Coordinates of C-alpha atoms in Angstrom, one line a residue:
Chain A
X1 CA 57.4 38.0 136.7
X2 CA 54.9 40.6 137.7
X3 CA 51.3 39.7 136.7
X4 CA 49.3 42.8 135.6
X5 CA 45.9 42.6 137.3
X6 CA 44.4 44.9 134.7
X7 CA 42.2 42.9 132.4
X8 CA 42.1 39.8 134.6
X9 CA 38.5 40.5 135.7
X10 CA 35.2 41.0 134.0
X11 CA 32.2 42.9 135.4
X12 CA 28.6 43.8 134.6
X13 CA 28.5 47.5 135.7
X14 CA 25.7 49.1 137.7
X15 CA 26.3 47.6 141.1
X16 CA 25.6 50.7 143.2
X17 CA 27.3 51.0 146.6
X18 CA 27.6 47.7 148.3
X19 CA 30.4 48.2 150.8
X20 CA 30.3 50.9 153.5
X21 CA 32.2 51.7 156.6
X22 CA 30.8 52.9 159.9
X23 CA 33.3 55.2 161.5
X24 CA 31.5 55.1 164.9
X25 CA 32.6 51.4 165.0
X26 CA 36.0 51.4 163.1
X27 CA 38.9 50.9 165.6
X28 CA 41.6 51.4 163.0
X29 CA 42.9 47.9 163.3
X30 CA 43.9 48.0 159.6
X31 CA 43.0 44.3 159.1
X32 CA 41.0 45.3 156.0
X33 CA 44.1 47.0 154.5
X34 CA 46.0 43.7 154.7
X35 CA 43.3 41.2 153.6
X36 CA 42.1 42.9 150.5
X37 CA 43.6 41.1 147.5
X38 CA 42.8 44.1 145.3
X39 CA 44.3 46.5 147.8
X40 CA 41.1 48.6 147.8
X41 CA 41.3 49.8 151.4
X42 CA 43.6 52.7 152.3
X43 CA 44.5 54.9 155.2
X44 CA 44.9 58.6 155.0
X45 CA 45.4 61.0 158.0
X46 CA 44.4 58.3 160.4
X47 CA 41.2 57.5 158.6
X48 CA 40.5 54.2 156.8
X49 CA 38.5 54.3 153.6
X50 CA 37.7 52.3 150.5
X51 CA 38.8 53.7 147.1
X52 CA 36.2 55.5 145.1
X53 CA 36.2 53.2 142.2
X54 CA 36.0 50.0 144.3
X55 CA 32.9 48.9 142.4
X56 CA 34.9 48.4 139.2
X57 CA 37.7 46.5 141.0
X58 CA 36.2 44.5 143.9
X59 CA 36.2 40.6 143.6
X60 CA 33.2 40.4 145.9
X61 CA 35.0 37.9 148.3
X62 CA 33.7 39.8 151.3
X63 CA 37.0 39.3 153.2
X64 CA 37.0 42.9 154.5
X65 CA 33.5 42.3 155.9
X66 CA 34.5 39.0 157.5
X67 CA 37.8 40.2 159.0
X68 CA 36.3 43.3 160.6
X69 CA 35.8 42.2 164.3
X70 CA 34.5 45.7 165.0
X71 CA 31.6 45.1 162.6
X72 CA 32.4 48.5 161.0
X73 CA 32.3 47.2 157.4
X74 CA 28.9 46.6 156.0
X75 CA 28.8 44.4 152.9
X76 CA 25.8 43.3 150.8
X77 CA 26.3 41.5 147.5
X78 CA 25.8 43.9 144.6
X79 CA 22.4 44.2 142.8
X80 CA 21.3 41.0 141.1
X81 CA 22.8 40.5 137.7
X82 CA 25.6 43.0 138.2
X83 CA 29.2 43.0 139.4
X84 CA 32.1 40.5 139.1
X85 CA 31.8 37.7 136.5
X86 CA 34.1 34.7 136.7
X87 CA 34.2 33.1 133.3
X88 CA 36.9 30.6 134.3
X89 CA 36.1 30.1 138.0
Chain B
X1 CA 3.1 37.8 146.8
X2 CA 3.9 34.5 145.2
X3 CA 3.3 31.2 147.0
X4 CA 5.5 28.1 146.8
X5 CA 6.0 24.9 148.8
X6 CA 9.8 25.4 149.0
X7 CA 12.2 28.3 148.5
X8 CA 15.9 27.8 147.9
X9 CA 18.2 30.7 148.0
X10 CA 21.2 30.0 145.8
X11 CA 21.6 28.0 142.6
X12 CA 25.0 26.5 143.1
X13 CA 25.4 22.7 143.0
X14 CA 23.7 22.4 146.5
X15 CA 20.8 24.6 145.7
X16 CA 20.2 23.0 142.3
X17 CA 20.3 19.5 143.8
X18 CA 17.8 20.6 146.5
X19 CA 15.6 22.1 143.8
X20 CA 15.8 19.0 141.6
X21 CA 14.9 16.7 144.5
X22 CA 12.0 18.8 145.7
X23 CA 10.5 19.3 142.2
X24 CA 10.7 15.5 141.6
X25 CA 8.8 15.0 144.9
X26 CA 6.1 17.3 143.5
X27 CA 6.8 20.4 145.5
X28 CA 6.2 23.8 143.9
X29 CA 9.8 24.9 144.1
X30 CA 11.7 28.1 143.3
X31 CA 15.4 28.7 143.5
X32 CA 17.2 32.1 143.3
X33 CA 20.5 33.1 141.8
X34 CA 22.0 36.6 142.2
X35 CA 24.0 36.4 139.0
X36 CA 22.7 36.2 135.5
X37 CA 23.3 32.5 135.3
X38 CA 24.4 29.9 137.9
X39 CA 28.2 29.6 138.3
X40 CA 29.0 33.1 137.2
X41 CA 30.0 34.3 140.7
X42 CA 31.7 31.1 141.7
X43 CA 35.4 30.2 141.7
X44 CA 37.2 27.1 142.9
X45 CA 35.5 24.0 144.1
X46 CA 36.2 22.8 140.6
X47 CA 37.7 19.4 141.3
X48 CA 34.8 16.9 141.3
X49 CA 35.5 13.9 143.4
X50 CA 34.7 10.3 142.4
X51 CA 32.1 10.0 145.2
X52 CA 29.9 12.3 143.1
X53 CA 30.0 9.8 140.3
X54 CA 29.3 6.9 142.7
X55 CA 26.4 8.5 144.5
X56 CA 24.8 10.4 141.6
X57 CA 25.5 8.1 138.7
X58 CA 22.4 8.9 136.6
X59 CA 23.3 12.6 136.6
X60 CA 27.0 12.4 136.3
X61 CA 27.1 10.1 133.3
X62 CA 25.5 13.0 131.4
X63 CA 28.5 15.2 132.1
X64 CA 30.2 15.2 128.7
X65 CA 32.7 17.6 127.0
X66 CA 30.0 18.9 124.7
X67 CA 28.1 20.3 127.7
X68 CA 31.2 21.1 129.8
X69 CA 34.1 21.7 127.4
X70 CA 36.5 22.5 130.3
X71 CA 36.4 19.1 131.8
X72 CA 39.6 17.1 132.2
X73 CA 40.0 13.9 134.2
X74 CA 43.0 13.9 136.5
X75 CA 44.3 10.4 137.0
X76 CA 47.5 11.3 138.8
X77 CA 48.4 14.0 141.3
X78 CA 51.8 15.5 142.1
X79 CA 53.2 16.9 145.3
X80 CA 56.0 19.4 144.9
X81 CA 58.3 20.0 147.9
X82 CA 59.7 23.5 147.8
X83 CA 62.6 24.2 150.2
X84 CA 63.3 27.3 152.3
X85 CA 65.2 28.9 149.4
X86 CA 62.2 28.5 147.1
X87 CA 63.8 25.7 145.2
X88 CA 61.8 22.6 144.2
X89 CA 63.8 19.9 146.1
X90 CA 61.7 17.0 145.0
X91 CA 58.2 15.7 144.1
X92 CA 56.0 12.7 144.4
X93 CA 53.6 11.6 141.7
X94 CA 50.9 9.2 142.6
X95 CA 48.1 7.4 140.7
X96 CA 45.1 5.6 142.3
X97 CA 46.5 2.7 144.3
X98 CA 45.6 -1.0 144.4
X99 CA 43.3 -0.6 147.4
X100 CA 41.0 1.9 145.7
X101 CA 37.7 0.0 145.6
X102 CA 35.4 1.4 142.9
X103 CA 35.1 3.1 139.5
X104 CA 35.7 5.8 138.6
X105 CA 38.0 6.3 141.6
X106 CA 40.3 3.5 140.2
X107 CA 40.7 5.5 137.0
X108 CA 41.1 9.0 138.2
X109 CA 41.2 11.1 141.4
X110 CA 39.5 14.2 140.2
X111 CA 37.3 15.5 137.3
X112 CA 38.1 19.2 136.8
X113 CA 35.5 21.6 135.5
X114 CA 35.0 25.4 135.4
X115 CA 32.0 26.4 137.5
X116 CA 30.7 28.7 134.8
X117 CA 29.9 25.5 132.8
X118 CA 29.2 23.0 135.6
X119 CA 26.8 25.1 137.7
X120 CA 24.4 25.8 134.8
X121 CA 24.6 22.2 133.7
X122 CA 23.4 21.0 137.2
X123 CA 20.8 23.7 137.5
X124 CA 19.1 22.4 134.3
X125 CA 18.3 19.1 136.1
X126 CA 16.3 21.2 138.5
X127 CA 14.4 23.2 135.9
X128 CA 13.8 20.1 133.8
X129 CA 12.2 18.6 136.9
X130 CA 9.9 21.5 137.1
X131 CA 11.6 23.9 139.6
X132 CA 11.5 27.6 138.7
X133 CA 14.9 29.3 138.5
X134 CA 14.9 33.1 139.1
X135 CA 18.3 34.7 138.1
X136 CA 19.7 38.2 138.6
X137 CA 17.8 38.3 141.9
X138 CA 19.4 39.1 145.2
X139 CA 17.5 37.9 148.3
X140 CA 18.1 40.4 151.1
X141 CA 15.8 39.3 153.9
X142 CA 13.5 36.6 155.2
X143 CA 9.7 37.2 155.2
X144 CA 8.4 36.9 158.7
X145 CA 4.8 36.9 160.1
X146 CA 4.2 36.8 163.9
X147 CA 7.9 36.3 164.3
X148 CA 7.8 33.1 162.2
X149 CA 9.8 32.7 158.9
X150 CA 7.5 32.2 156.0
X151 CA 9.5 33.2 152.9
X152 CA 12.0 35.6 151.4
X153 CA 12.2 39.2 150.2
X154 CA 14.3 40.3 147.2
X155 CA 16.1 43.6 146.9
X156 CA 13.1 45.1 145.0
X157 CA 10.8 44.3 147.8
X158 CA 9.1 41.4 146.0
X159 CA 7.9 38.8 148.5
X160 CA 7.9 35.0 148.0
X161 CA 6.1 32.8 150.5
X162 CA 6.9 29.2 151.4
X163 CA 6.7 27.1 154.7
X164 CA 10.5 26.3 154.4
X165 CA 13.5 28.2 153.1
X166 CA 16.7 26.3 152.3
X167 CA 19.8 28.5 152.6
X168 CA 22.1 27.5 149.7
X169 CA 23.6 31.0 149.5
X170 CA 27.2 30.3 150.2
X171 CA 29.7 31.4 152.8
X172 CA 28.2 34.8 153.5
X173 CA 24.7 33.5 153.9
X174 CA 21.8 36.0 154.2
X175 CA 19.5 33.1 155.2
X176 CA 21.9 32.2 158.1
X177 CA 22.1 35.8 159.2
X178 CA 18.4 36.7 159.0
X179 CA 17.2 33.4 160.6
X180 CA 19.5 34.0 163.5
X181 CA 21.5 30.8 162.9
X182 CA 24.7 32.6 162.4
X183 CA 25.6 36.3 162.2
X184 CA 29.2 35.8 161.2
X185 CA 31.8 33.0 161.1
X186 CA 34.6 33.1 163.7
X187 CA 37.9 34.0 162.0
X188 CA 39.2 30.4 162.4
X189 CA 36.1 29.0 160.7
X190 CA 36.6 30.5 157.4
X191 CA 39.5 30.9 154.9
X192 CA 40.3 33.4 152.2
X193 CA 41.3 31.6 149.0
X194 CA 42.6 33.3 145.9
X195 CA 43.7 32.0 142.5
X196 CA 44.9 32.8 139.1
X197 CA 43.5 31.1 136.1
X198 CA 46.0 30.6 133.3
X199 CA 45.2 29.8 129.7
X200 CA 47.3 27.1 128.1
X201 CA 46.9 25.2 124.9
X202 CA 45.1 21.9 125.4
X203 CA 47.8 19.9 123.5
X204 CA 50.6 21.5 125.5
X205 CA 48.9 20.4 128.8
X206 CA 48.5 16.9 127.3
X207 CA 52.1 16.7 126.2
X208 CA 53.7 18.1 129.3
X209 CA 51.4 17.1 132.2
X210 CA 49.9 13.9 130.6
X211 CA 47.2 12.8 133.0
X212 CA 48.7 14.5 136.0
X213 CA 46.1 17.2 136.4
X214 CA 46.3 18.0 140.1
X215 CA 49.3 19.3 142.0
X216 CA 50.0 20.7 145.5
X217 CA 53.0 22.9 146.0
X218 CA 54.3 22.5 149.6
X219 CA 56.7 25.1 150.9
X220 CA 57.8 27.2 153.9
X221 CA 57.3 30.6 152.2
X222 CA 53.6 30.2 151.3
X223 CA 50.6 28.2 152.4
X224 CA 50.2 24.9 150.4
X225 CA 49.2 26.0 146.9
X226 CA 47.0 23.9 144.6
X227 CA 47.2 23.6 140.8
X228 CA 44.2 22.2 138.9
X229 CA 44.3 21.6 135.1
X230 CA 41.3 22.0 132.8
X231 CA 41.0 21.3 129.1
X232 CA 42.6 24.6 128.1
X233 CA 44.0 26.2 131.2
X234 CA 44.7 25.8 134.9
X235 CA 44.2 27.4 138.3
X236 CA 47.0 28.2 140.7
X237 CA 45.7 29.1 144.1
X238 CA 46.1 29.1 147.8
X239 CA 44.3 30.0 151.0
X240 CA 44.5 30.3 154.8
X241 CA 42.4 31.2 157.7
X242 CA 41.3 34.8 157.9
X243 CA 43.6 35.7 160.9
X244 CA 46.7 34.1 159.4
X245 CA 47.6 36.8 156.8
X246 CA 50.3 39.3 157.7
X247 CA 50.4 40.9 154.2
X248 CA 48.4 41.1 151.0
X249 CA 47.4 37.5 150.2
X250 CA 48.5 38.1 146.6
X251 CA 52.1 38.3 147.8
X252 CA 52.1 34.7 148.8
X253 CA 50.4 33.5 145.6
X254 CA 53.0 35.5 143.6
X255 CA 55.8 33.7 145.5
X256 CA 54.6 30.5 144.0
X257 CA 54.3 32.0 140.5
X258 CA 57.8 33.4 140.8
X259 CA 59.5 30.1 141.7
X260 CA 62.1 29.4 139.1
X261 CA 60.6 26.0 138.5
X262 CA 57.1 27.5 138.1
X263 CA 58.3 30.1 135.6
X264 CA 59.8 27.2 133.6
X265 CA 56.5 25.4 133.7
X266 CA 54.6 28.5 132.5
X267 CA 57.1 28.9 129.7
X268 CA 56.9 25.3 128.4
X269 CA 53.1 25.2 128.8
X270 CA 52.9 28.5 126.9
X271 CA 50.6 29.7 129.7
X272 CA 49.2 33.3 130.1
X273 CA 47.3 34.7 133.1
X274 CA 43.6 34.9 132.2
X275 CA 41.6 35.7 135.4
X276 CA 42.1 36.5 139.0
X277 CA 39.6 35.2 141.5
X278 CA 39.1 35.5 145.3
X279 CA 36.5 34.0 147.6
X280 CA 35.9 32.9 151.2
X281 CA 35.5 29.3 152.1
X282 CA 34.2 27.8 155.4
X283 CA 36.6 25.3 156.9
X284 CA 35.1 23.8 160.0
X285 CA 35.9 20.9 162.2
X286 CA 32.2 20.2 162.5
X287 CA 29.0 21.9 161.1
X288 CA 26.8 23.6 163.7
X289 CA 23.5 25.5 163.8
X290 CA 22.4 23.9 160.5
X291 CA 18.6 24.4 161.0
X292 CA 15.9 26.2 162.9
X293 CA 12.1 26.6 162.5
X294 CA 11.4 26.7 158.7
X295 CA 15.1 27.0 157.7
X296 CA 17.8 24.5 156.7
X297 CA 21.3 25.5 155.7
X298 CA 23.3 23.4 153.2
X299 CA 26.6 23.4 151.4
X300 CA 29.0 26.3 152.2
X301 CA 26.1 28.2 153.9
X302 CA 25.9 25.3 156.4
X303 CA 29.7 24.9 156.7
X304 CA 29.9 21.5 155.0
X305 CA 33.2 21.6 153.0
X306 CA 35.5 18.7 153.9
X307 CA 37.5 19.4 157.1
X308 CA 40.7 18.3 155.4
X309 CA 40.9 19.6 151.9
X310 CA 37.7 21.6 151.7
X311 CA 36.0 19.7 148.8
X312 CA 32.7 21.6 148.6
X313 CA 30.5 20.5 145.7
X314 CA 30.0 16.9 146.8
X315 CA 29.0 17.9 150.4
X316 CA 26.7 20.6 149.0
X317 CA 24.9 18.1 146.7
X318 CA 24.6 15.5 149.4
X319 CA 23.2 18.0 152.0
X320 CA 21.0 19.7 149.3
X321 CA 19.3 16.4 148.5
X322 CA 18.8 15.5 152.1
X323 CA 17.5 18.9 153.0
X324 CA 14.9 18.7 150.2
X325 CA 13.8 15.3 151.3
X326 CA 13.4 16.4 154.9
X327 CA 11.7 19.6 153.7
X328 CA 9.3 17.6 151.5
X329 CA 8.1 15.4 154.4
X330 CA 7.9 18.4 156.8
X331 CA 5.8 20.5 154.3
X332 CA 3.5 17.5 153.6
X333 CA 3.0 16.9 157.4
X334 CA 2.5 20.6 158.1
X335 CA 5.2 20.5 160.8
X336 CA 8.2 22.7 159.9
X337 CA 9.5 23.1 163.4
X338 CA 13.1 22.9 164.4
X339 CA 12.4 19.7 166.2
X340 CA 11.2 18.1 162.9
X341 CA 13.9 19.6 160.8
X342 CA 16.5 18.0 163.2
X343 CA 16.2 15.0 160.9
X344 CA 18.4 16.9 158.5
X345 CA 21.3 16.5 160.9
X346 CA 20.5 12.8 161.6
X347 CA 20.4 12.1 157.9
X348 CA 23.6 13.8 156.8
X349 CA 25.5 12.5 159.8
X350 CA 24.7 9.0 158.3
X351 CA 26.3 9.7 154.9
X352 CA 29.9 9.8 153.6
X353 CA 29.9 13.5 154.7
X354 CA 29.0 12.6 158.3
X355 CA 31.7 9.9 158.4
X356 CA 34.2 12.5 157.2
X357 CA 33.3 14.9 160.0
X358 CA 33.7 12.1 162.6
X359 CA 37.4 12.8 162.4
X360 CA 36.8 16.4 161.5
X361 CA 38.5 17.9 164.5
X362 CA 41.7 15.8 164.0
X363 CA 41.8 16.4 160.2
X364 CA 41.2 20.2 160.7
X365 CA 44.0 20.4 163.3
X366 CA 46.6 18.6 161.2
X367 CA 45.7 20.7 158.1
X368 CA 46.1 23.9 160.1
X369 CA 49.4 22.8 161.6
X370 CA 51.0 21.5 158.4
X371 CA 50.2 23.1 155.0
X372 CA 48.6 26.2 156.6
X373 CA 51.6 26.7 158.9
X374 CA 54.4 27.1 156.3
X375 CA 56.9 29.0 158.5
X376 CA 56.4 27.0 161.6
X377 CA 56.1 23.5 160.1
X378 CA 56.9 23.2 156.4
X379 CA 60.3 24.9 157.1
X380 CA 61.5 21.6 158.7
X381 CA 59.0 19.2 157.2
X382 CA 60.1 19.7 153.6
X383 CA 63.9 19.3 154.3
X384 CA 63.2 16.3 156.5
X385 CA 61.0 14.5 153.9
X386 CA 63.5 15.3 151.2
X387 CA 66.5 14.1 153.4
X388 CA 64.7 10.7 153.5
X389 CA 63.4 10.5 150.0
X390 CA 66.3 12.2 148.2
X391 CA 69.1 11.2 150.6
X392 CA 69.1 7.5 149.7
X393 CA 69.6 8.3 146.0
X394 CA 73.0 9.6 146.5
X395 CA 76.5 8.1 145.9
X396 CA 78.7 10.7 147.5
X397 CA 79.8 8.2 150.2
X398 CA 79.6 4.4 150.7
X399 CA 75.9 3.6 150.8
X400 CA 75.9 2.4 154.4
X401 CA 77.6 5.5 155.5
X402 CA 75.1 7.6 153.6
X403 CA 72.2 5.9 155.5
X404 CA 73.9 6.7 158.8
X405 CA 74.4 10.3 157.7
X406 CA 70.7 10.6 156.7
X407 CA 69.5 9.1 160.0
X408 CA 71.8 11.3 161.9
X409 CA 70.5 14.4 160.1
X410 CA 66.8 13.3 160.4
X411 CA 67.5 13.1 164.1
X412 CA 68.2 16.8 164.2
X413 CA 64.6 17.5 163.2
X414 CA 63.2 15.4 166.0
X415 CA 62.9 18.2 168.6
X416 CA 60.3 19.8 166.1
X417 CA 58.9 16.7 164.5
X418 CA 58.2 14.8 167.8
X419 CA 55.9 17.3 169.4
X420 CA 54.2 17.6 166.0
X421 CA 53.6 13.9 165.7
X422 CA 52.4 13.7 169.3
X423 CA 50.0 16.7 169.0
X424 CA 48.6 16.1 165.5
X425 CA 49.4 12.7 164.1
X426 CA 48.7 10.4 167.0
X427 CA 45.3 11.8 167.8
X428 CA 44.4 11.3 164.1
X429 CA 45.7 7.7 164.2
X430 CA 43.7 7.1 167.4
X431 CA 40.5 8.5 165.7
X432 CA 41.1 6.5 162.4
X433 CA 41.5 3.2 164.3
X434 CA 38.9 4.1 166.9
X435 CA 41.3 3.1 169.6
X436 CA 42.6 4.6 172.7
X437 CA 46.3 5.3 172.2
X438 CA 46.9 6.7 175.6
X439 CA 50.2 4.9 175.9
X440 CA 51.5 6.4 172.8
X441 CA 50.0 9.8 173.5
X442 CA 52.2 10.4 176.6
X443 CA 54.9 12.8 175.3
X444 CA 57.2 12.0 178.2
X445 CA 57.3 8.3 177.4
X446 CA 57.8 8.9 173.7
X447 CA 60.6 11.4 174.3
X448 CA 62.3 8.9 176.5
X449 CA 62.1 6.0 174.0
X450 CA 62.5 7.8 170.6
X451 CA 66.0 9.1 171.0
X452 CA 67.2 5.7 172.3
X453 CA 65.7 4.0 169.3
X454 CA 67.3 6.5 166.9
X455 CA 70.7 6.2 168.7
X456 CA 70.7 2.5 168.0
X457 CA 70.3 2.9 164.3
X458 CA 73.5 4.7 163.1
X459 CA 75.9 2.8 165.3
X460 CA 78.4 0.7 163.5
X461 CA 79.1 -2.3 165.7
X462 CA 82.0 -4.1 164.1
X463 CA 83.7 -4.6 160.8
X464 CA 82.4 -7.4 158.7
X465 CA 85.0 -10.0 157.7
X466 CA 87.6 -8.4 159.8

């Protein structure tokens, strides 16, 4: 059984950017690629990045921020009143 | 600039309890929530323990299905043992036992609620008591004057002043960071926990699960996975420390979902996936750096979830209440120094939470080594347990011969089981009985004695009646 993730999350749009990566600090350890449940971190041509539409997919768990021992990932919760909504949390 | 006696960042159960307590003591109190209403950003922590109903009876007796439609009392729990081939090889169902000493713990082990209903319910106690709740407001910094903390600043730059700030803002705590109490957890102090919510008809859950509304799935191919039933659905989730994961965490949760047994359960429950949730959860052997000048951290922000199974709401409520009481006295006396706020530690250490953390290190260690080490430990633990439990219900041989076969087979697990018992079980026993078990703790002695003891058991001395 494959569970389709599409439709399993609700959001209030308008978060703005709330996750950024500092390439001066990133050491390419790839921990963020493994830890993200939604698979939003990718690597292309040796460079790690977060997908463009992460704001409409992110679960706001902050795992990428926590796992980053290089402190390259900056995370601040989205603007008040926006972002993920857990109706059955 | 707005002035208050007390500011609380976060309107989860801990923040709301702190706000209620402070408002009742006459403090001008405000508590902030980043979402549109409390509970909207929260997942998990949804099994309320009986200690909440014992310690906060006046509040909890008002928790009724009309205010919290998702609530479902769980009298019994089930532990599924899943073998290395992903087959459920046995399970144990248990109800509250004869030694349980108070109600409602005699009647049920957990009351399950969705946070989207429970958190607003508890926040209303605080607003009814006179505390101001400001929602859709993200606090991004602490207000400081002459290097001293004196309030908070929201993302729009609005400033709020108070002599004390309580950080009830969860695992990634802005209050902890900006006060210098903690920049970041170490990777073995925090877990990633993810879960599916499934919808299922209430009558199906009644018919199939009865009052068994909590289950743990123990296996060697995934970290222990919990199942919590609500009125019209259930959660299936799992977690582990941050540095444990070697592939996408969803892979491990999907392994549980794809067990044949689980698929059958989904089918007969007529269950459909409804939501996916993921969050971090502090899991400490002992809370540390809980306060400084003008700041107290409570609940998840302070690292208070239970060191064994991470119950979080009850510790948040207990520490929230104590923090507000300590803050109230400090504000009244005009002394909000770290030395004064140290009373917060003294007070929570004297509660049920403090007693839990007295064995925190031993509980944390055994949890990490057992359910959170599926490959290393559960791979022999499950077959060993099932050899004992399932082996005796077997008539493939004369029964005495079967017992000898079982013991002989269990012996083969001893090279792995014995060091585990020495390293994790004996220290816990020593802590529980507050006794020095040095004699038992010497691995050499045990390894010398244990095989001899086991050798004695399967030997057949002589034929009876011969």
